[in-house]
CSV table of C-alpha atoms and ligand atoms in Angstrom, one decimal:
chain,number,residue,atom,x,y,z
M,1,MET,CA,0.0,0.0,0.0
M,2,ARG,CA,1.2,3.5,-0.8
M,3,LYS,CA,2.4,5.0,2.5
M,4,LYS,CA,3.0,8.7,3.4
M,5,ILE,CA,6.7,8.9,4.3
M,6,LEU,CA,8.9,11.7,5.5
M,7,ALA,CA,12.5,10.7,5.4
M,8,ALA,CA,15.3,12.9,6.9
M,9,ASN,CA,18.6,12.7,5.2
M,10,TRP,CA,21.1,14.3,7.5
M,11,LYS,CA,24.0,13.6,5.2
M,12,MET,CA,27.4,14.4,6.9
M,13,ASN,CA,25.8,16.9,9.4
M,14,LEU,CA,25.2,17.2,13.1
M,15,SER,CA,27.5,16.1,16.0
M,16,TYR,CA,26.6,13.2,18.3
M,17,ALA,CA,25.3,15.8,20.9
M,18,ASP,CA,23.2,17.5,18.2
M,19,ALA,CA,21.8,14.1,17.2
M,20,GLN,CA,20.7,13.4,20.8
M,21,ALA,CA,19.1,16.9,21.1
M,22,TRP,CA,17.3,16.4,17.8
M,23,LEU,CA,15.9,13.1,19.1
M,24,THR,CA,14.7,14.7,22.3
M,25,GLU,CA,13.0,17.4,20.4
M,26,PHE,CA,11.5,15.0,17.9
M,27,LYS,CA,10.1,12.8,20.7
M,28,SER,CA,8.4,15.6,22.4
M,29,GLY,CA,6.9,17.1,19.2
M,30,ASN,CA,5.6,14.4,17.0
M,31,GLY,CA,2.6,13.2,19.0
M,32,GLY,CA,-0.4,12.0,17.1
M,33,MET,CA,1.0,11.9,13.6
M,34,HIS,CA,0.5,8.2,13.1
M,35,GLU,CA,-0.6,8.5,9.4
M,36,VAL,CA,2.9,9.6,8.4
M,37,GLU,CA,5.9,7.2,8.6
M,38,PHE,CA,9.0,9.1,9.8
M,39,ARG,CA,12.4,7.8,8.9
M,40,LEU,CA,15.8,9.0,9.8
M,41,TYR,CA,18.9,8.4,7.6
M,42,ALA,CA,21.7,9.4,10.0
M,43,PRO,CA,25.5,9.0,10.0
M,44,THR,CA,26.3,5.3,10.5
M,45,LEU,CA,28.1,5.8,13.7
M,46,TYR,CA,24.9,7.2,15.4
M,47,LEU,CA,22.6,4.5,14.2
M,48,HIS,CA,22.8,2.2,17.2
M,49,ASP,CA,21.9,4.8,19.7
M,50,LEU,CA,19.2,6.4,17.5
M,51,ALA,CA,17.6,3.0,16.8
M,52,LYS,CA,17.8,2.0,20.5
M,53,SER,CA,15.6,5.0,21.4
M,54,GLU,CA,12.8,3.5,19.4
M,55,VAL,CA,11.5,7.0,18.6
M,56,LEU,CA,11.5,6.6,14.9
M,57,SER,CA,12.7,4.2,12.2
M,58,VAL,CA,16.4,4.6,11.5
M,59,GLY,CA,18.3,3.8,8.4
M,60,ALA,CA,21.8,4.2,6.8
M,61,GLN,CA,22.8,6.5,4.0
M,62,ASN,CA,25.0,3.9,2.4
M,63,VAL,CA,25.7,0.2,2.4
M,64,HIS,CA,28.1,-2.3,0.7
M,65,PRO,CA,26.5,-5.2,-1.3
M,66,SER,CA,28.7,-7.8,0.3
M,67,VAL,CA,27.8,-9.5,3.5
M,68,SER,CA,31.3,-9.2,5.0
M,69,GLY,CA,34.9,-9.1,3.8
M,70,ALA,CA,37.9,-7.0,3.1
M,71,PHE,CA,36.2,-3.7,2.2
M,72,THR,CA,37.9,-1.1,4.5
M,73,GLY,CA,35.6,1.6,5.6
M,74,GLU,CA,32.4,0.0,4.3
M,75,VAL,CA,29.4,-1.4,6.2
M,76,SER,CA,27.2,-4.4,5.4
M,77,ILE,CA,23.5,-5.1,5.6
M,78,PRO,CA,23.9,-7.7,8.5
M,79,GLN,CA,25.9,-5.1,10.4
M,80,LEU,CA,23.2,-2.4,9.9
M,81,ILE,CA,20.6,-4.9,11.0
M,82,SER,CA,22.7,-5.8,14.1
M,83,VAL,CA,22.5,-2.2,15.3
M,84,GLY,CA,18.8,-1.8,14.7
M,85,ALA,CA,18.8,0.0,11.3
M,86,SER,CA,15.8,-1.0,9.2
M,87,SER,CA,16.5,0.5,5.8
M,88,VAL,CA,19.1,2.3,3.6
M,89,LEU,CA,19.4,4.9,0.9
M,90,ILE,CA,20.7,3.6,-2.5
M,91,GLY,CA,21.7,5.7,-5.5
M,92,HIS,CA,21.6,9.2,-3.9
M,93,SER,CA,23.1,11.6,-6.5
M,94,GLU,CA,25.9,12.5,-4.1
M,95,ARG,CA,27.0,8.9,-4.0
M,96,ARG,CA,26.7,8.6,-7.8
M,97,LEU,CA,28.6,11.9,-8.3
M,98,TYR,CA,31.3,12.1,-5.6
M,99,PHE,CA,31.9,8.4,-5.0
M,100,HIS,CA,31.4,7.3,-8.6
M,101,GLU,CA,28.8,4.7,-7.8
M,102,THR,CA,27.7,3.1,-11.1
M,103,ASN,CA,24.3,1.7,-12.1
M,104,ALA,CA,25.9,-1.8,-12.0
M,105,PHE,CA,27.1,-1.3,-8.4
M,106,LEU,CA,23.7,0.1,-7.4
M,107,LYS,CA,22.0,-2.9,-8.8
M,108,ASP,CA,24.3,-5.1,-6.7
M,109,LYS,CA,23.2,-3.1,-3.6
M,110,VAL,CA,19.5,-3.4,-4.6
M,111,ASN,CA,19.9,-7.2,-5.1
M,112,ALA,CA,21.7,-7.5,-1.7
M,113,CYS,CA,18.8,-5.7,0.0
M,114,CYS,CA,16.3,-8.0,-1.6
M,115,GLN,CA,18.3,-11.2,-0.7
M,116,GLN,CA,18.5,-10.0,2.9
M,117,ASP,CA,14.9,-8.7,3.1
M,118,PHE,CA,16.1,-5.2,3.9
M,119,SER,CA,14.1,-2.1,2.9
M,120,PHE,CA,15.6,0.6,0.8
M,121,ILE,CA,14.9,4.0,-0.8
M,122,PHE,CA,16.2,4.0,-4.4
M,123,CYS,CA,17.0,7.6,-5.5
M,124,CYS,CA,16.9,8.7,-9.1
M,125,GLY,CA,17.0,12.1,-10.8
M,126,GLU,CA,18.5,14.1,-13.7
M,127,SER,CA,21.1,16.9,-13.9
M,128,LEU,CA,20.2,20.4,-15.1
M,129,GLU,CA,21.8,19.6,-18.4
M,130,THR,CA,19.7,16.5,-19.0
M,131,ARG,CA,16.5,18.5,-17.9
M,132,GLN,CA,17.3,21.3,-20.4
M,133,SER,CA,17.9,18.8,-23.2
M,134,GLY,CA,14.4,17.5,-22.6
M,135,GLU,CA,15.6,13.9,-22.0
M,136,HIS,CA,14.9,13.7,-18.3
M,137,LEU,CA,12.2,11.0,-18.6
M,138,ASP,CA,14.4,8.7,-20.7
M,139,PHE,CA,17.3,9.3,-18.3
M,140,ILE,CA,15.2,8.3,-15.3
M,141,LYS,CA,13.8,5.3,-17.1
M,142,GLY,CA,17.5,4.3,-17.7
M,143,GLN,CA,18.3,4.6,-14.0
M,144,LEU,CA,15.3,2.4,-13.1
M,145,GLU,CA,15.9,-0.1,-15.9
M,146,ALA,CA,19.5,-0.5,-14.7
M,147,ALA,CA,18.7,-1.3,-11.0
M,148,ILE,CA,15.0,-1.7,-10.3
M,149,LEU,CA,12.9,-3.0,-13.1
M,150,HIS,CA,14.5,-6.5,-13.0
M,151,LEU,CA,13.2,-7.1,-9.5
M,152,ASP,CA,10.9,-9.9,-8.5
M,153,LYS,CA,7.4,-8.6,-7.6
M,154,ALA,CA,7.8,-10.3,-4.2
M,155,HIS,CA,10.5,-7.8,-3.3
M,156,LEU,CA,8.5,-4.6,-4.1
M,157,PRO,CA,7.3,-4.1,-0.5
M,158,LEU,CA,11.0,-3.4,0.3
M,159,LEU,CA,11.2,-0.6,-2.3
M,160,THR,CA,10.5,3.1,-2.0
M,161,ILE,CA,11.6,5.4,-4.8
M,162,ALA,CA,12.8,9.0,-4.3
M,163,TYR,CA,12.8,11.3,-7.3
M,164,GLU,CA,15.4,14.0,-6.7
M,165,PRO,CA,16.4,16.3,-9.5
M,166,ILE,CA,20.1,17.0,-8.9
M,167,TRP,CA,19.6,20.7,-9.7
M,168,ALA,CA,17.1,21.0,-6.9
M,169,ILE,CA,19.2,19.3,-4.1
M,170,GLY,CA,20.6,21.8,-1.6
M,171,THR,CA,20.2,24.6,-4.0
M,172,GLY,CA,17.0,26.2,-2.8
M,173,GLN,CA,15.7,25.7,-6.3
M,174,THR,CA,12.7,23.4,-6.2
M,175,ALA,CA,11.2,21.7,-9.2
M,176,ASP,CA,7.7,23.1,-9.8
M,177,THR,CA,4.6,20.9,-9.2
M,178,THR,CA,4.1,20.3,-12.9
M,179,GLN,CA,7.6,19.0,-13.3
M,180,ILE,CA,7.4,16.9,-10.2
M,181,ASN,CA,4.1,15.3,-11.1
M,182,GLU,CA,5.2,14.6,-14.6
M,183,VAL,CA,8.1,12.6,-13.4
M,184,HIS,CA,6.3,10.9,-10.5
M,185,ALA,CA,3.4,9.9,-12.8
M,186,TYR,CA,5.9,8.6,-15.3
M,187,ILE,CA,7.7,6.5,-12.7
M,188,ARG,CA,4.4,5.1,-11.5
M,189,GLN,CA,3.4,4.1,-15.0
M,190,LEU,CA,6.7,2.4,-15.5
M,191,LEU,CA,6.3,0.4,-12.3
M,192,GLU,CA,2.8,-0.5,-13.3
M,193,LYS,CA,3.9,-1.6,-16.7
M,194,HIS,CA,6.6,-3.9,-15.3
M,195,PHE,CA,5.0,-5.2,-12.1
M,196,GLY,CA,1.2,-4.7,-12.6
M,197,GLU,CA,-1.0,-3.6,-9.8
M,198,GLU,CA,1.8,-4.2,-7.2
M,199,GLY,CA,3.9,-1.7,-9.0
M,200,SER,CA,1.4,1.1,-8.4
M,201,GLU,CA,1.6,0.4,-4.6
M,202,VAL,CA,5.2,1.6,-4.4
M,203,SER,CA,5.6,4.9,-2.5
M,204,ILE,CA,7.4,7.6,-4.5
M,205,LEU,CA,9.0,10.5,-2.6
M,206,TYR,CA,10.1,13.8,-3.9
M,207,GLY,CA,13.4,15.3,-2.7
M,208,GLY,CA,15.2,18.6,-3.4
M,209,SER,CA,14.9,21.7,-1.3
M,210,VAL,CA,11.6,20.8,0.3
M,211,THR,CA,10.8,23.3,3.0
M,212,GLU,CA,7.7,24.3,5.1
M,213,SER,CA,6.9,26.9,2.5
M,214,ASN,CA,6.7,24.5,-0.6
M,215,ALA,CA,5.8,21.1,1.0
M,216,GLN,CA,2.1,21.6,1.0
M,217,SER,CA,1.9,22.1,-2.8
M,218,ILE,CA,4.4,19.3,-3.4
M,219,PHE,CA,2.7,16.8,-1.2
M,220,ALA,CA,-0.7,17.7,-2.8
M,221,CYS,CA,0.6,16.2,-6.2
M,222,PRO,CA,-1.4,13.0,-6.7
M,223,ASP,CA,1.7,10.9,-7.4
M,224,VAL,CA,3.8,12.2,-4.5
M,225,ASP,CA,3.8,10.1,-1.4
M,226,GLY,CA,6.1,12.2,0.8
M,227,GLY,CA,9.6,13.6,0.8
M,228,LEU,CA,13.3,12.9,1.3
M,229,ILE,CA,14.4,15.9,3.2
M,230,GLY,CA,18.0,17.2,3.5
M,231,GLY,CA,18.5,20.7,4.9
M,232,ALA,CA,15.0,21.1,6.4
M,233,SER,CA,15.4,17.8,8.4
M,234,LEU,CA,18.4,19.1,10.5
M,235,ASN,CA,16.0,20.9,12.8
M,236,ALA,CA,13.5,18.4,14.4
M,237,HIS,CA,10.8,21.0,14.8
M,238,THR,CA,10.9,21.9,11.1
M,239,PHE,CA,11.0,18.3,10.1
M,240,ILE,CA,7.9,17.5,12.2
M,241,GLU,CA,6.1,20.5,10.8
M,242,LEU,CA,6.4,19.1,7.3
M,243,ALA,CA,4.1,16.3,8.3
M,244,HIS,CA,1.3,18.9,8.7
M,245,CYS,CA,1.8,19.7,5.0
M,246,PHE,CA,0.1,16.5,3.9
M,247,LYS,CA,-3.6,17.1,3.1
K,1,LIG,P1,17.8,19.0,0.3
K,1,LIG,O1,18.4,17.5,0.2
K,1,LIG,O2,16.5,18.8,1.0
K,1,LIG,O3,18.8,19.7,1.3
K,1,LIG,O4,17.8,19.6,-1.0
K,1,LIG,C1,17.6,16.4,-0.3
K,1,LIG,C2,18.4,15.2,-0.5
K,1,LIG,O5,19.6,15.3,-1.0
K,1,LIG,O6,18.0,14.1,-0.1
């Protein structure tokens, strides 16, 4: 079933003390919003403590597809599970761009999640150049064909998709609702075409400079099921307020 999801992506921000303070503020402020699923994608080294608090569902910003082995600096799905994390981001544009993660590597991560029954948000989105060339839909289709459309239907409940146009991430420049809905509707059609009815049940989030001032119109788009929130998630109060922006 399509769920309303608000996912905080802290990226490489906040100290351990800041994270504890955020949690305290979140705990006292989110009463009664049971219709929205809150998730927190925090730095890996905070996951254990954040998950132990049982205040909200906690996930990692990255994972290696192997179960264990000589991969210095990496972390595996069993390790994430062992500290209470329940999901992971895959394919964020910053991982693709700065860490040269290829479609093939992302497919390995997706397959590892499916094999180990671990939920994930798969991120896709085009650059400004691709958008201006008018090829953004084909580009996004390519990203999904490379890592998602081969999945077995049985694994779809593990999948959430986030559409994040690269030009809107951290720039203060949000895609307008026509642009957002065009892409979300396109992704949903693709999922339906490949997976049938089950495909239409996948939640599709929007990400890229979502704030309190634009969230209401973005979340009102018929094919938007929530947001992947960077900057505006660093303050617990602001993050919670976004939940009030769902109709
Ligand atoms: P932003 O980040 O909200 O700061 O634009 C979103 C993201 O990168 O997930």
